[in-house]
């Protein structure tokens, strides 16, 4: 099945730094979702984007739906230890056909 | 609180045995889904159901079966035909199978088959 290209695959940063990750695809999506997964838990929805060009914030998190509808990025500002985890992007192509990226593993050094 | 409950959290089975994973939601969501997650990979869709008594195969349905007899329940059976069943299984639901309703996930069941 189709998957999204998510990068980077992993990030090692210092506490307080900003983080940026993105997802790209050769296909158009009508919705982009960003999830965070802690070890041994299910993914938790962070941000949902529904319109091309849309920029949405959730606390220190900001995500954008690319104008071409083929990409999205997620930024985390002033990272803290609880931001550690795996972040997944997901694109929706109608009728709930959700396609996931392979995840970005975020590690934070205190 | 409303949510999605998967049980058990950990499951161990011998090769050749069928095993059923439970998923219950009290969110009154119409659609439910099963995903499989392997290390270093994204989630892959096994089966989904848009409405009671109806379900469709996802990308990796071989070796799995589901039922949707009640709106709140969507159990997944991993059969002996599944060649590599050891994985983390995630159930999800969404308000509607149409439109743009985000999926909400349970906390997963880790299945180990030896």
GROMACS .gro file of C-alpha atoms in nm:
model
  224
    1UNK     CA    1   0.000   0.000   0.000
    2UNK     CA    2   0.093   0.361  -0.043
    3UNK     CA    3   0.293   0.536   0.228
    4UNK     CA    4   0.398   0.890   0.288
    5UNK     CA    5   0.762   0.999   0.293
    6UNK     CA    6   0.823   1.137   0.640
    7UNK     CA    7   1.152   1.297   0.743
    8UNK     CA    8   1.367   1.296   0.932
    9UNK     CA    9   1.338   0.941   1.058
   10UNK     CA   10   1.495   1.041   1.389
   11UNK     CA   11   1.604   1.355   1.568
   12UNK     CA   12   1.832   1.409   1.867
   13UNK     CA   13   1.801   1.758   2.014
   14UNK     CA   14   1.866   1.956   2.328
   15UNK     CA   15   1.582   2.060   2.553
   16UNK     CA   16   1.456   2.402   2.451
   17UNK     CA   17   1.536   2.365   2.082
   18UNK     CA   18   1.276   2.393   1.809
   19UNK     CA   19   1.185   2.089   1.600
   20UNK     CA   20   1.067   2.061   1.242
   21UNK     CA   21   0.950   1.754   1.053
   22UNK     CA   22   0.761   1.703   0.729
   23UNK     CA   23   0.573   1.462   0.509
   24UNK     CA   24   0.557   1.451   0.132
   25UNK     CA   25   0.366   1.245  -0.118
   26UNK     CA   26   0.320   1.212  -0.490
   27UNK     CA   27  -0.056   1.201  -0.431
   28UNK     CA   28  -0.301   1.468  -0.327
   29UNK     CA   29  -0.470   1.444   0.013
   30UNK     CA   30  -0.779   1.627   0.133
   31UNK     CA   31  -0.689   1.604   0.502
   32UNK     CA   32  -0.357   1.589   0.689
   33UNK     CA   33  -0.331   1.461   1.045
   34UNK     CA   34  -0.041   1.462   1.290
   35UNK     CA   35  -0.020   1.206   1.572
   36UNK     CA   36   0.220   1.143   1.861
   37UNK     CA   37   0.283   0.794   1.996
   38UNK     CA   38   0.444   0.715   2.329
   39UNK     CA   39   0.610   0.373   2.376
   40UNK     CA   40   0.354   0.095   2.411
   41UNK     CA   41   0.060   0.329   2.360
   42UNK     CA   42  -0.171   0.419   2.076
   43UNK     CA   43  -0.118   0.734   1.867
   44UNK     CA   44  -0.282   1.049   1.999
   45UNK     CA   45  -0.415   1.310   1.758
   46UNK     CA   46  -0.224   1.641   1.780
   47UNK     CA   47  -0.348   1.850   1.490
   48UNK     CA   48  -0.591   1.802   1.200
   49UNK     CA   49  -0.565   2.009   0.880
   50UNK     CA   50  -0.853   2.029   0.634
   51UNK     CA   51  -0.769   2.298   0.376
   52UNK     CA   52  -0.471   2.362   0.151
   53UNK     CA   53  -0.257   2.637   0.300
   54UNK     CA   54  -0.413   2.600   0.644
   55UNK     CA   55  -0.182   2.679   0.936
   56UNK     CA   56  -0.298   2.549   1.274
   57UNK     CA   57  -0.145   2.568   1.621
   58UNK     CA   58  -0.196   2.359   1.932
   59UNK     CA   59   0.010   2.510   2.212
   60UNK     CA   60   0.377   2.484   2.112
   61UNK     CA   61   0.286   2.279   1.805
   62UNK     CA   62   0.221   2.430   1.463
   63UNK     CA   63   0.130   2.239   1.148
   64UNK     CA   64   0.061   2.345   0.792
   65UNK     CA   65  -0.125   2.186   0.503
   66UNK     CA   66   0.085   2.244   0.191
   67UNK     CA   67  -0.056   2.450  -0.094
   68UNK     CA   68  -0.005   2.165  -0.340
   69UNK     CA   69  -0.195   1.931  -0.102
   70UNK     CA   70   0.095   1.688  -0.132
   71UNK     CA   71   0.285   1.784   0.181
   72UNK     CA   72   0.258   1.896   0.542
   73UNK     CA   73   0.498   1.998   0.816
   74UNK     CA   74   0.492   2.000   1.195
   75UNK     CA   75   0.695   2.235   1.412
   76UNK     CA   76   0.747   2.209   1.787
   77UNK     CA   77   0.883   2.515   1.961
   78UNK     CA   78   1.091   2.518   2.281
   79UNK     CA   79   1.095   2.141   2.323
   80UNK     CA   80   1.050   1.985   2.666
   81UNK     CA   81   1.121   1.630   2.787
   82UNK     CA   82   0.760   1.514   2.750
   83UNK     CA   83   0.780   1.585   2.375
   84UNK     CA   84   0.983   1.265   2.338
   85UNK     CA   85   0.808   1.004   2.126
   86UNK     CA   86   0.729   0.909   1.769
   87UNK     CA   87   0.542   1.155   1.552
   88UNK     CA   88   0.336   1.031   1.259
   89UNK     CA   89   0.181   1.219   0.974
   90UNK     CA   90  -0.124   1.074   0.803
   91UNK     CA   91  -0.304   1.175   0.487
   92UNK     CA   92  -0.668   1.109   0.409
   93UNK     CA   93  -0.790   1.041   0.056
   94UNK     CA   94  -1.163   1.023   0.097
   95UNK     CA   95  -1.373   0.734   0.235
   96UNK     CA   96  -1.141   0.715   0.536
   97UNK     CA   97  -0.846   0.573   0.342
   98UNK     CA   98  -0.580   0.695   0.584
   99UNK     CA   99  -0.215   0.663   0.477
  100UNK     CA  100   0.062   0.694   0.736
  101UNK     CA  101   0.419   0.812   0.724
  102UNK     CA  102   0.688   0.594   0.880
  103UNK     CA  103   0.730   0.821   1.179
  104UNK     CA  104   0.989   1.059   1.323
  105UNK     CA  105   1.145   0.946   1.650
  106UNK     CA  106   1.225   1.246   1.870
  107UNK     CA  107   1.485   1.216   2.147
  108UNK     CA  108   1.559   1.509   2.378
  109UNK     CA  109   1.874   1.552   2.583
  110UNK     CA  110   1.812   1.748   2.903
  111UNK     CA  111  -1.489   0.913   2.992
  112UNK     CA  112  -1.545   0.810   2.631
  113UNK     CA  113  -1.276   0.617   2.457
  114UNK     CA  114  -1.151   0.308   2.283
  115UNK     CA  115  -1.056   0.005   2.489
  116UNK     CA  116  -0.835  -0.271   2.359
  117UNK     CA  117  -0.775  -0.588   2.553
  118UNK     CA  118  -0.560  -0.755   2.652
  119UNK     CA  119  -0.255  -0.527   2.652
  120UNK     CA  120  -0.020  -0.824   2.597
  121UNK     CA  121  -0.107  -1.157   2.438
  122UNK     CA  122   0.106  -1.466   2.389
  123UNK     CA  123   0.011  -1.756   2.165
  124UNK     CA  124   0.163  -2.066   2.018
  125UNK     CA  125   0.207  -2.088   1.646
  126UNK     CA  126  -0.093  -2.248   1.474
  127UNK     CA  127  -0.352  -2.111   1.717
  128UNK     CA  128  -0.613  -1.854   1.628
  129UNK     CA  129  -0.638  -1.558   1.862
  130UNK     CA  130  -0.899  -1.283   1.894
  131UNK     CA  131  -0.818  -0.925   1.994
  132UNK     CA  132  -1.093  -0.716   2.149
  133UNK     CA  133  -1.181  -0.355   2.063
  134UNK     CA  134  -1.468  -0.165   2.222
  135UNK     CA  135  -1.561   0.202   2.183
  136UNK     CA  136  -1.820   0.411   2.368
  137UNK     CA  137  -1.781   0.718   2.147
  138UNK     CA  138  -2.084   0.629   1.935
  139UNK     CA  139  -1.857   0.630   1.630
  140UNK     CA  140  -1.983   0.469   1.311
  141UNK     CA  141  -1.649   0.360   1.168
  142UNK     CA  142  -1.387   0.131   1.322
  143UNK     CA  143  -1.046   0.016   1.201
  144UNK     CA  144  -0.766  -0.228   1.272
  145UNK     CA  145  -0.404  -0.141   1.204
  146UNK     CA  146  -0.085  -0.335   1.242
  147UNK     CA  147   0.240  -0.168   1.349
  148UNK     CA  148   0.584  -0.323   1.307
  149UNK     CA  149   0.910  -0.170   1.437
  150UNK     CA  150   1.036   0.116   1.222
  151UNK     CA  151   0.727   0.119   1.006
  152UNK     CA  152   0.412   0.320   0.986
  153UNK     CA  153   0.067   0.179   1.050
  154UNK     CA  154  -0.084  -0.055   0.793
  155UNK     CA  155  -0.457  -0.106   0.756
  156UNK     CA  156  -0.589  -0.459   0.808
  157UNK     CA  157  -0.970  -0.417   0.800
  158UNK     CA  158  -1.220  -0.140   0.846
  159UNK     CA  159  -1.592  -0.115   0.903
  160UNK     CA  160  -1.804   0.184   0.808
  161UNK     CA  161  -2.126   0.055   0.959
  162UNK     CA  162  -2.261  -0.236   1.160
  163UNK     CA  163  -2.265  -0.571   0.977
  164UNK     CA  164  -2.035  -0.441   0.707
  165UNK     CA  165  -1.656  -0.440   0.672
  166UNK     CA  166  -1.389  -0.414   0.403
  167UNK     CA  167  -1.038  -0.543   0.359
  168UNK     CA  168  -0.749  -0.306   0.405
  169UNK     CA  169  -0.400  -0.334   0.260
  170UNK     CA  170  -0.291  -0.644   0.456
  171UNK     CA  171  -0.608  -0.845   0.529
  172UNK     CA  172  -0.469  -1.191   0.449
  173UNK     CA  173  -0.465  -1.415   0.756
  174UNK     CA  174  -0.706  -1.194   0.951
  175UNK     CA  175  -1.083  -1.187   1.001
  176UNK     CA  176  -1.322  -0.942   1.167
  177UNK     CA  177  -1.687  -0.904   1.260
  178UNK     CA  178  -1.903  -0.601   1.334
  179UNK     CA  179  -2.219  -0.730   1.500
  180UNK     CA  180  -2.249  -0.428   1.730
  181UNK     CA  181  -2.166  -0.063   1.673
  182UNK     CA  182  -1.935  -0.047   1.971
  183UNK     CA  183  -1.737  -0.367   1.905
  184UNK     CA  184  -1.496  -0.470   1.629
  185UNK     CA  185  -1.297  -0.783   1.725
  186UNK     CA  186  -1.002  -0.897   1.516
  187UNK     CA  187  -0.906  -1.264   1.479
  188UNK     CA  188  -0.551  -1.345   1.385
  189UNK     CA  189  -0.568  -1.684   1.220
  190UNK     CA  190  -0.303  -1.950   1.182
  191UNK     CA  191  -0.283  -1.849   0.816
  192UNK     CA  192  -0.114  -1.521   0.908
  193UNK     CA  193   0.253  -1.593   0.840
  194UNK     CA  194   0.407  -1.329   1.063
  195UNK     CA  195   0.153  -1.243   1.334
  196UNK     CA  196   0.385  -1.100   1.600
  197UNK     CA  197   0.317  -0.726   1.601
  198UNK     CA  198   0.152  -0.434   1.780
  199UNK     CA  199  -0.216  -0.413   1.685
  200UNK     CA  200  -0.406  -0.086   1.704
  201UNK     CA  201  -0.779  -0.035   1.687
  202UNK     CA  202  -0.926   0.302   1.592
  203UNK     CA  203  -1.263   0.464   1.540
  204UNK     CA  204  -1.399   0.775   1.372
  205UNK     CA  205  -1.728   0.958   1.393
  206UNK     CA  206  -1.811   0.900   1.030
  207UNK     CA  207  -1.672   0.695   0.747
  208UNK     CA  208  -1.745   0.986   0.514
  209UNK     CA  209  -1.601   1.332   0.519
  210UNK     CA  210  -1.292   1.416   0.718
  211UNK     CA  211  -1.335   1.272   1.066
  212UNK     CA  212  -1.000   1.207   1.234
  213UNK     CA  213  -0.926   0.861   1.369
  214UNK     CA  214  -0.891   0.808   1.743
  215UNK     CA  215  -0.682   0.513   1.859
  216UNK     CA  216  -0.690   0.265   2.144
  217UNK     CA  217  -0.376   0.181   2.339
  218UNK     CA  218  -0.296  -0.130   2.141
  219UNK     CA  219  -0.244  -0.502   2.195
  220UNK     CA  220   0.104  -0.648   2.160
  221UNK     CA  221   0.075  -1.001   2.023
  222UNK     CA  222   0.367  -1.241   2.044
  223UNK     CA  223   0.345  -1.575   1.867
  224UNK     CA  224   0.612  -1.837   1.931
   0.00000   0.00000   0.00000
